[in-house]
Short mmCIF file of N, CA, C and O in Angstrom, two decimals:
data_model
loop_
_atom_site.label_atom_id
_atom_site.label_comp_id
_atom_site.label_asym_id
_atom_site.label_seq_id
_atom_site.Cartn_x
_atom_site.Cartn_y
_atom_site.Cartn_z
N UNK P 1 83.30 80.00 127.80
CA UNK P 1 83.77 79.16 128.86
C UNK P 1 84.75 78.15 128.28
O UNK P 1 84.71 77.81 127.12
N UNK P 2 85.59 77.64 129.13
CA UNK P 2 86.52 76.60 128.70
C UNK P 2 85.80 75.27 128.68
O UNK P 2 84.76 75.08 129.30
N UNK P 3 86.37 74.36 127.96
CA UNK P 3 85.79 73.02 127.89
C UNK P 3 86.22 72.25 129.12
O UNK P 3 87.35 71.81 129.22
N UNK P 4 85.33 72.10 130.07
CA UNK P 4 85.63 71.39 131.30
C UNK P 4 85.07 69.98 131.25
O UNK P 4 84.71 69.42 132.28
N UNK P 5 84.98 69.41 130.08
CA UNK P 5 84.41 68.08 129.94
C UNK P 5 85.32 67.07 130.62
O UNK P 5 86.55 67.18 130.57
N UNK P 6 84.72 66.06 131.23
CA UNK P 6 85.55 65.05 131.86
C UNK P 6 86.27 64.21 130.82
O UNK P 6 85.79 64.05 129.70
N UNK P 7 87.42 63.70 131.20
CA UNK P 7 88.18 62.85 130.28
C UNK P 7 87.51 61.48 130.20
O UNK P 7 86.84 61.05 131.14
N UNK P 8 87.71 60.77 129.09
CA UNK P 8 87.15 59.42 129.02
C UNK P 8 87.76 58.56 130.12
O UNK P 8 88.94 58.70 130.44
N UNK P 9 86.98 57.67 130.70
CA UNK P 9 87.50 56.88 131.80
C UNK P 9 87.80 55.46 131.36
O UNK P 9 87.16 54.91 130.48
N UNK P 10 88.79 54.88 132.00
CA UNK P 10 89.17 53.50 131.72
C UNK P 10 88.29 52.58 132.55
O UNK P 10 87.59 53.01 133.47
N UNK P 11 88.34 51.30 132.26
CA UNK P 11 87.55 50.32 133.01
C UNK P 11 87.93 50.35 134.48
O UNK P 11 89.10 50.38 134.83
N UNK P 12 86.94 50.41 135.36
CA UNK P 12 87.16 50.38 136.79
C UNK P 12 87.49 51.73 137.39
O UNK P 12 87.57 51.88 138.60
N UNK P 13 87.74 52.72 136.56
CA UNK P 13 88.07 54.06 137.07
C UNK P 13 86.77 54.80 137.38
O UNK P 13 85.82 54.75 136.61
N UNK P 14 86.71 55.51 138.52
CA UNK P 14 85.49 56.25 138.84
C UNK P 14 85.27 57.38 137.84
O UNK P 14 86.23 57.91 137.26
N UNK P 15 84.02 57.75 137.62
CA UNK P 15 83.74 58.79 136.63
C UNK P 15 84.29 60.15 137.08
O UNK P 15 84.34 60.46 138.26
N UNK P 16 84.73 60.93 136.10
CA UNK P 16 85.18 62.29 136.38
C UNK P 16 83.96 63.17 136.62
O UNK P 16 82.86 62.83 136.26
N UNK P 17 84.19 64.32 137.20
CA UNK P 17 83.10 65.24 137.54
C UNK P 17 83.09 66.38 136.53
O UNK P 17 84.13 66.97 136.24
N UNK P 18 81.91 66.69 136.00
CA UNK P 18 81.72 67.82 135.08
C UNK P 18 81.66 69.10 135.91
O UNK P 18 80.81 69.26 136.77
N UNK P 19 82.60 70.02 135.69
CA UNK P 19 82.70 71.24 136.50
C UNK P 19 81.90 72.40 135.93
O UNK P 19 81.83 73.45 136.53
N UNK P 20 81.28 72.24 134.78
CA UNK P 20 80.49 73.32 134.18
C UNK P 20 79.31 73.74 135.03
O UNK P 20 78.88 74.89 134.99
N UNK P 21 78.78 72.82 135.83
CA UNK P 21 77.66 73.15 136.71
C UNK P 21 78.06 74.15 137.78
O UNK P 21 77.27 75.00 138.18
N UNK P 22 79.31 74.05 138.23
CA UNK P 22 79.79 75.01 139.23
C UNK P 22 79.95 76.40 138.63
O UNK P 22 79.69 77.40 139.29
N UNK P 23 80.37 76.46 137.37
CA UNK P 23 80.43 77.76 136.68
C UNK P 23 79.03 78.35 136.54
O UNK P 23 78.82 79.54 136.73
N UNK P 24 78.09 77.51 136.18
CA UNK P 24 76.70 77.97 136.07
C UNK P 24 76.16 78.45 137.40
O UNK P 24 75.44 79.44 137.48
N UNK P 25 76.53 77.75 138.48
CA UNK P 25 76.12 78.16 139.82
C UNK P 25 76.69 79.52 140.17
O UNK P 25 76.00 80.39 140.70
N UNK P 26 77.95 79.73 139.85
CA UNK P 26 78.58 81.03 140.09
C UNK P 26 77.88 82.13 139.29
O UNK P 26 77.58 83.21 139.82
N UNK P 27 77.58 81.88 138.03
CA UNK P 27 76.92 82.89 137.19
C UNK P 27 75.50 83.16 137.69
O UNK P 27 75.05 84.31 137.69
N UNK P 28 74.79 82.11 138.11
CA UNK P 28 73.44 82.31 138.63
C UNK P 28 73.42 83.14 139.90
O UNK P 28 72.57 84.01 140.08
N UNK P 29 74.40 82.89 140.79
CA UNK P 29 74.47 83.68 142.03
C UNK P 29 74.85 85.12 141.73
O UNK P 29 74.33 86.05 142.34
N UNK P 30 75.76 85.33 140.78
CA UNK P 30 76.14 86.69 140.41
C UNK P 30 74.94 87.42 139.82
O UNK P 30 74.74 88.62 140.06
N UNK P 31 74.13 86.72 139.05
CA UNK P 31 72.92 87.32 138.49
C UNK P 31 71.93 87.74 139.56
O UNK P 31 71.24 88.75 139.43
N UNK P 32 71.86 86.97 140.65
CA UNK P 32 70.98 87.33 141.75
C UNK P 32 71.48 88.56 142.51
O UNK P 32 70.69 89.33 143.03
N UNK P 33 72.78 88.72 142.55
CA UNK P 33 73.35 89.83 143.31
C UNK P 33 73.34 91.15 142.55
O UNK P 33 73.54 92.20 143.15
N UNK P 34 73.13 91.11 141.25
CA UNK P 34 73.21 92.32 140.43
C UNK P 34 71.93 92.66 139.68
O UNK P 34 71.97 93.01 138.51
N UNK P 35 70.76 92.54 140.33
CA UNK P 35 69.54 92.89 139.60
C UNK P 35 69.46 94.38 139.38
O UNK P 35 70.02 95.13 140.17
N UNK P 36 68.83 94.89 138.40
CA UNK P 36 68.13 94.20 137.33
C UNK P 36 69.05 93.84 136.16
O UNK P 36 68.64 93.18 135.24
N UNK P 37 70.31 94.24 136.23
CA UNK P 37 71.21 94.03 135.10
C UNK P 37 71.83 92.65 135.10
O UNK P 37 72.52 92.27 134.15
N UNK P 38 71.60 91.89 136.14
CA UNK P 38 72.12 90.54 136.23
C UNK P 38 71.35 89.53 135.41
O UNK P 38 71.66 88.35 135.45
N UNK P 39 70.38 89.98 134.65
CA UNK P 39 69.59 89.06 133.84
C UNK P 39 70.49 88.35 132.83
O UNK P 39 70.31 87.16 132.56
N UNK P 40 71.50 89.02 132.32
CA UNK P 40 72.42 88.40 131.36
C UNK P 40 73.21 87.29 132.05
O UNK P 40 73.35 86.19 131.50
N UNK P 41 73.71 87.56 133.25
CA UNK P 41 74.45 86.54 133.99
C UNK P 41 73.55 85.36 134.34
O UNK P 41 73.99 84.21 134.30
N UNK P 42 72.31 85.65 134.68
CA UNK P 42 71.37 84.58 135.01
C UNK P 42 71.09 83.70 133.80
O UNK P 42 71.00 82.48 133.93
N UNK P 43 70.95 84.30 132.64
CA UNK P 43 70.74 83.52 131.42
C UNK P 43 71.96 82.63 131.16
O UNK P 43 71.82 81.45 130.83
N UNK P 44 73.16 83.19 131.33
CA UNK P 44 74.37 82.38 131.15
C UNK P 44 74.42 81.24 132.17
O UNK P 44 74.89 80.15 131.86
N UNK P 45 73.95 81.49 133.40
CA UNK P 45 73.91 80.44 134.41
C UNK P 45 72.99 79.30 134.02
O UNK P 45 73.32 78.13 134.21
N UNK P 46 71.83 79.63 133.47
CA UNK P 46 70.88 78.61 133.02
C UNK P 46 71.49 77.81 131.87
O UNK P 46 71.46 76.57 131.87
N UNK P 47 72.05 78.50 130.89
CA UNK P 47 72.65 77.83 129.73
C UNK P 47 73.79 76.93 130.17
O UNK P 47 73.90 75.77 129.74
N UNK P 48 74.65 77.43 131.04
CA UNK P 48 75.80 76.64 131.51
C UNK P 48 75.33 75.43 132.31
O UNK P 48 75.92 74.36 132.19
N UNK P 49 74.29 75.57 133.09
CA UNK P 49 73.75 74.44 133.84
C UNK P 49 73.23 73.35 132.92
O UNK P 49 73.49 72.16 133.13
N UNK P 50 72.50 73.74 131.87
CA UNK P 50 71.99 72.76 130.92
C UNK P 50 73.13 72.10 130.14
O UNK P 50 73.11 70.90 129.88
N UNK P 51 74.13 72.88 129.77
CA UNK P 51 75.28 72.32 129.05
C UNK P 51 76.03 71.31 129.92
O UNK P 51 76.48 70.27 129.44
N UNK P 52 76.18 71.63 131.20
CA UNK P 52 76.88 70.72 132.11
C UNK P 52 76.10 69.42 132.28
O UNK P 52 76.69 68.34 132.30
N UNK P 53 74.77 69.51 132.41
CA UNK P 53 73.96 68.30 132.53
C UNK P 53 74.07 67.44 131.27
O UNK P 53 74.19 66.22 131.36
N UNK P 54 74.03 68.09 130.12
CA UNK P 54 74.12 67.34 128.86
C UNK P 54 75.48 66.65 128.74
O UNK P 54 75.58 65.48 128.35
N UNK P 55 76.56 67.37 129.08
CA UNK P 55 77.90 66.79 129.00
C UNK P 55 78.07 65.66 130.01
O UNK P 55 78.70 64.64 129.71
N UNK P 56 77.49 65.81 131.20
CA UNK P 56 77.60 64.76 132.21
C UNK P 56 76.86 63.51 131.76
O UNK P 56 77.35 62.39 131.95
N UNK P 57 75.70 63.69 131.16
CA UNK P 57 74.95 62.53 130.66
C UNK P 57 75.71 61.84 129.53
O UNK P 57 75.74 60.61 129.46
N UNK P 58 76.32 62.62 128.65
CA UNK P 58 77.04 62.05 127.52
C UNK P 58 78.26 61.25 127.98
O UNK P 58 78.64 60.27 127.34
N UNK P 59 78.88 61.66 129.07
CA UNK P 59 80.09 60.99 129.56
C UNK P 59 79.83 60.10 130.76
O UNK P 59 80.76 59.64 131.41
N UNK P 60 78.56 59.90 131.09
CA UNK P 60 78.17 59.08 132.25
C UNK P 60 78.90 59.52 133.51
O UNK P 60 79.50 58.72 134.22
N UNK P 61 78.87 60.80 133.76
CA UNK P 61 79.51 61.34 134.95
C UNK P 61 78.51 62.20 135.71
O UNK P 61 77.32 62.20 135.41
N UNK P 62 79.00 62.94 136.68
CA UNK P 62 78.15 63.79 137.49
C UNK P 62 78.42 65.25 137.17
O UNK P 62 79.51 65.60 136.73
N UNK P 63 77.42 66.09 137.42
CA UNK P 63 77.57 67.54 137.23
C UNK P 63 77.03 68.24 138.47
O UNK P 63 75.89 68.70 138.49
N UNK P 64 77.85 68.31 139.53
CA UNK P 64 77.35 68.95 140.75
C UNK P 64 77.06 70.43 140.52
O UNK P 64 77.83 71.13 139.88
N UNK P 65 75.94 70.87 141.03
CA UNK P 65 75.57 72.28 140.91
C UNK P 65 74.84 72.63 139.64
O UNK P 65 74.40 73.77 139.48
N UNK P 66 74.69 71.70 138.71
CA UNK P 66 74.07 72.02 137.43
C UNK P 66 72.59 72.37 137.59
O UNK P 66 72.13 73.40 137.08
N UNK P 67 71.85 71.54 138.30
CA UNK P 67 70.42 71.83 138.49
C UNK P 67 70.22 73.05 139.37
O UNK P 67 69.29 73.84 139.15
N UNK P 68 71.09 73.22 140.35
CA UNK P 68 71.00 74.40 141.22
C UNK P 68 71.28 75.66 140.42
O UNK P 68 70.64 76.69 140.64
N UNK P 69 72.23 75.59 139.49
CA UNK P 69 72.53 76.77 138.68
C UNK P 69 71.36 77.12 137.78
O UNK P 69 71.07 78.31 137.57
N UNK P 70 70.66 76.12 137.27
CA UNK P 70 69.48 76.39 136.45
C UNK P 70 68.40 77.05 137.31
O UNK P 70 67.79 78.05 136.89
N UNK P 71 68.18 76.51 138.52
CA UNK P 71 67.15 77.09 139.39
C UNK P 71 67.50 78.52 139.79
O UNK P 71 66.64 79.42 139.73
N UNK P 72 68.75 78.76 140.19
CA UNK P 72 69.16 80.12 140.56
C UNK P 72 69.08 81.06 139.36
O UNK P 72 68.70 82.23 139.50
N UNK P 73 69.44 80.57 138.20
CA UNK P 73 69.35 81.39 137.00
C UNK P 73 67.93 81.79 136.67
O UNK P 73 67.66 82.94 136.32
N UNK P 74 67.00 80.85 136.81
CA UNK P 74 65.60 81.16 136.54
C UNK P 74 65.08 82.18 137.56
O UNK P 74 64.37 83.13 137.19
N UNK P 75 65.43 82.00 138.83
CA UNK P 75 65.02 82.97 139.85
C UNK P 75 65.61 84.35 139.54
O UNK P 75 64.93 85.37 139.64
N UNK P 76 66.87 84.38 139.13
CA UNK P 76 67.50 85.65 138.77
C UNK P 76 66.84 86.31 137.58
O UNK P 76 66.67 87.54 137.55
N UNK P 77 66.46 85.52 136.60
CA UNK P 77 65.77 86.06 135.42
C UNK P 77 64.43 86.66 135.81
O UNK P 77 64.08 87.77 135.39
N UNK P 78 63.68 85.93 136.65
CA UNK P 78 62.36 86.42 137.08
C UNK P 78 62.51 87.72 137.87
O UNK P 78 61.78 88.70 137.65
N UNK P 79 63.45 87.73 138.82
CA UNK P 79 63.65 88.94 139.64
C UNK P 79 64.09 90.12 138.78
O UNK P 79 63.58 91.23 138.93
N UNK P 80 65.04 89.88 137.89
CA UNK P 80 65.55 90.98 137.08
C UNK P 80 64.50 91.53 136.12
O UNK P 80 64.38 92.74 135.97
N UNK P 81 63.74 90.64 135.49
CA UNK P 81 62.71 91.13 134.57
C UNK P 81 61.60 91.86 135.31
O UNK P 81 61.07 92.84 134.80
N UNK P 82 61.27 91.39 136.52
CA UNK P 82 60.23 92.11 137.27
C UNK P 82 60.73 93.49 137.70
O UNK P 82 59.98 94.46 137.68
N UNK P 83 62.00 93.58 138.10
CA UNK P 83 62.54 94.88 138.46
C UNK P 83 62.63 95.81 137.25
O UNK P 83 62.34 97.01 137.36
N UNK P 84 63.01 95.27 136.11
CA UNK P 84 63.03 96.09 134.90
C UNK P 84 61.63 96.55 134.52
O UNK P 84 61.45 97.68 134.06
N UNK P 85 60.64 95.70 134.73
CA UNK P 85 59.25 96.09 134.44
C UNK P 85 58.81 97.21 135.35
O UNK P 85 58.16 98.17 134.91
N UNK P 86 59.16 97.14 136.64
CA UNK P 86 58.82 98.21 137.57
C UNK P 86 59.51 99.50 137.16
O UNK P 86 58.89 100.58 137.16
N UNK P 87 60.78 99.41 136.79
CA UNK P 87 61.51 100.61 136.37
C UNK P 87 60.91 101.22 135.11
O UNK P 87 60.92 102.44 134.94
N UNK P 88 60.38 100.38 134.23
CA UNK P 88 59.79 100.87 133.00
C UNK P 88 58.40 101.46 133.24
O UNK P 88 58.09 102.55 132.75
N UNK P 89 57.58 100.76 134.01
CA UNK P 89 56.21 101.20 134.24
C UNK P 89 56.16 102.45 135.11
O UNK P 89 55.38 103.37 134.85
N UNK P 90 56.99 102.51 136.13
CA UNK P 90 56.99 103.63 137.08
C UNK P 90 58.20 104.55 136.86
O UNK P 90 58.84 104.97 137.81
N UNK P 91 58.50 104.86 135.62
CA UNK P 91 59.67 105.66 135.28
C UNK P 91 59.69 107.01 135.99
O UNK P 91 60.70 107.40 136.58
N UNK P 92 58.60 107.73 135.93
CA UNK P 92 58.54 109.06 136.55
C UNK P 92 58.66 108.98 138.06
O UNK P 92 59.38 109.77 138.68
N UNK P 93 57.95 108.01 138.66
CA UNK P 93 58.01 107.86 140.11
C UNK P 93 59.40 107.46 140.58
O UNK P 93 59.87 107.91 141.63
N UNK P 94 60.07 106.62 139.80
CA UNK P 94 61.45 106.22 140.14
C UNK P 94 62.37 107.42 140.12
O UNK P 94 63.19 107.62 141.02
N UNK P 95 62.21 108.27 139.09
CA UNK P 95 63.04 109.47 139.00
C UNK P 95 62.77 110.40 140.17
O UNK P 95 63.71 110.93 140.79
N UNK P 96 61.50 110.59 140.50
CA UNK P 96 61.16 111.45 141.65
C UNK P 96 61.71 110.88 142.95
O UNK P 96 62.24 111.61 143.78
N UNK P 97 61.60 109.55 143.13
CA UNK P 97 62.10 108.92 144.35
C UNK P 97 63.62 109.07 144.46
O UNK P 97 64.15 109.39 145.53
N UNK P 98 64.32 108.85 143.38
CA UNK P 98 65.79 108.98 143.42
C UNK P 98 66.23 110.42 143.66
O UNK P 98 67.18 110.67 144.40
N UNK P 99 65.52 111.38 143.05
CA UNK P 99 65.84 112.79 143.30
C UNK P 99 65.56 113.16 144.75
O UNK P 99 66.36 113.85 145.39
N UNK P 100 64.44 112.70 145.27
CA UNK P 100 64.07 112.98 146.65
C UNK P 100 65.09 112.36 147.60
O UNK P 100 65.52 112.99 148.57
N UNK P 101 65.50 111.12 147.33
CA UNK P 101 66.49 110.44 148.17
C UNK P 101 67.84 111.14 148.12
O UNK P 101 68.56 111.18 149.12
N UNK P 102 68.19 111.69 146.96
CA UNK P 102 69.47 112.40 146.85
C UNK P 102 69.45 113.68 147.68
O UNK P 102 70.48 114.10 148.20
N UNK P 103 68.27 114.31 147.78
CA UNK P 103 68.15 115.54 148.57
C UNK P 103 67.95 115.28 150.05
O UNK P 103 68.11 116.18 150.88
N UNK P 104 67.59 114.05 150.42
CA UNK P 104 67.29 113.72 151.82
C UNK P 104 68.58 113.61 152.62
O UNK P 104 69.44 112.80 152.32
N UNK P 105 68.70 114.47 153.62
CA UNK P 105 69.90 114.46 154.47
C UNK P 105 69.62 113.92 155.86
O UNK P 105 70.54 113.74 156.65
N UNK P 106 68.37 113.67 156.17
CA UNK P 106 68.01 113.13 157.47
C UNK P 106 67.15 111.90 157.28
O UNK P 106 66.60 111.66 156.20
N UNK P 107 67.01 111.14 158.33
CA UNK P 107 66.20 109.93 158.29
C UNK P 107 64.73 110.29 158.05
O UNK P 107 64.03 109.61 157.29
N UNK P 108 64.27 111.36 158.66
CA UNK P 108 62.85 111.73 158.51
C UNK P 108 62.53 112.15 157.07
O UNK P 108 61.47 111.79 156.56
N UNK P 109 63.44 112.89 156.42
CA UNK P 109 63.17 113.26 155.03
C UNK P 109 63.24 112.05 154.11
O UNK P 109 62.49 111.97 153.13
N UNK P 110 64.11 111.08 154.42
CA UNK P 110 64.16 109.86 153.63
C UNK P 110 62.87 109.06 153.80
O UNK P 110 62.34 108.51 152.84
N UNK P 111 62.35 109.04 155.00
CA UNK P 111 61.08 108.33 155.26
C UNK P 111 59.93 108.99 154.51
O UNK P 111 59.01 108.32 154.05
N UNK P 112 59.98 110.32 154.38
CA UNK P 112 58.96 111.03 153.59
C UNK P 112 59.04 110.60 152.13
O UNK P 112 58.01 110.40 151.47
N UNK P 113 60.25 110.48 151.61
CA UNK P 113 60.42 110.02 150.23
C UNK P 113 59.85 108.61 150.06
O UNK P 113 59.16 108.33 149.07
N UNK P 114 60.13 107.75 151.03
CA UNK P 114 59.64 106.38 150.95
C UNK P 114 58.13 106.31 151.05
O UNK P 114 57.49 105.53 150.34
N UNK P 115 57.54 107.12 151.92
CA UNK P 115 56.07 107.10 152.04
C UNK P 115 55.42 107.65 150.77
O UNK P 115 54.37 107.17 150.35
N UNK P 116 56.04 108.65 150.15
CA UNK P 116 55.52 109.17 148.87
C UNK P 116 55.59 108.10 147.80
O UNK P 116 54.64 107.91 147.03
N UNK P 117 56.71 107.37 147.74
CA UNK P 117 56.86 106.28 146.77
C UNK P 117 55.77 105.23 146.99
O UNK P 117 55.13 104.79 146.04
N UNK P 118 55.57 104.83 148.25
CA UNK P 118 54.58 103.80 148.54
C UNK P 118 53.17 104.25 148.22
O UNK P 118 52.36 103.48 147.70
N UNK P 119 52.85 105.53 148.49
CA UNK P 119 51.50 106.01 148.19
C UNK P 119 51.28 106.15 146.68
O UNK P 119 50.17 105.94 146.19
N UNK P 120 52.34 106.50 145.92
CA UNK P 120 52.20 106.65 144.47
C UNK P 120 52.12 105.31 143.75
O UNK P 120 51.40 105.17 142.76
N UNK P 121 52.89 104.32 144.22
CA UNK P 121 53.00 103.06 143.48
C UNK P 121 52.37 101.87 144.16
O UNK P 121 52.00 100.91 143.50
N UNK P 122 52.29 101.90 145.48
CA UNK P 122 51.81 100.74 146.21
C UNK P 122 52.88 99.68 146.40
O UNK P 122 52.59 98.57 146.86
N UNK P 123 54.12 99.99 146.04
CA UNK P 123 55.23 99.04 146.16
C UNK P 123 56.17 99.50 147.27
O UNK P 123 56.31 100.69 147.53
N UNK P 124 56.87 98.54 147.90
CA UNK P 124 57.84 98.94 148.92
C UNK P 124 59.05 99.62 148.27
O UNK P 124 59.38 99.32 147.13
N UNK P 125 59.72 100.52 148.99
CA UNK P 125 60.86 101.22 148.41
C UNK P 125 62.06 100.32 148.11
O UNK P 125 62.96 100.71 147.37
N UNK P 126 62.06 99.11 148.61
CA UNK P 126 63.15 98.18 148.36
C UNK P 126 63.25 97.87 146.87
O UNK P 126 64.33 97.57 146.35
N UNK P 127 62.15 97.95 146.16
CA UNK P 127 62.12 97.62 144.73
C UNK P 127 63.06 98.51 143.93
O UNK P 127 63.69 98.07 142.98
N UNK P 128 63.20 99.76 144.31
CA UNK P 128 64.06 100.69 143.58
C UNK P 128 65.37 100.95 144.31
O UNK P 128 66.12 101.84 143.93
N UNK P 129 65.64 100.16 145.33
CA UNK P 129 66.91 100.31 146.03
C UNK P 129 66.90 101.35 147.11
O UNK P 129 67.91 101.94 147.44
N UNK P 130 65.74 101.64 147.68
CA UNK P 130 65.61 102.67 148.69
C UNK P 130 65.90 102.26 150.07
O UNK P 130 66.17 101.32 150.60
#
């Protein structure tokens, strides 16, 4: 990332705003949109949020979005790791579900695939993108 640190301020000048929190917010949201592989973006969002808070404190300025980026990043990390765990634990069932979905040409056959997935795993088909 670029150094978006605020410039030193003169007497009476309002504090500059640390923009690193907004970058972290963007990375955290991107991590939420790309699970399970968005875990890397979510980690970058958390790191960028903490860096922005630290820089804002050091320069006595504000870092809008920094805490939100940390929260979104943590949520993205939890979601991504849980999805990766499901993909790892239910590897065979995921493969069967994806093969069945690829062969399903009607709504009823897709529903059969989903009911098989639910009966085998106890999880909703949304977990694997069904």
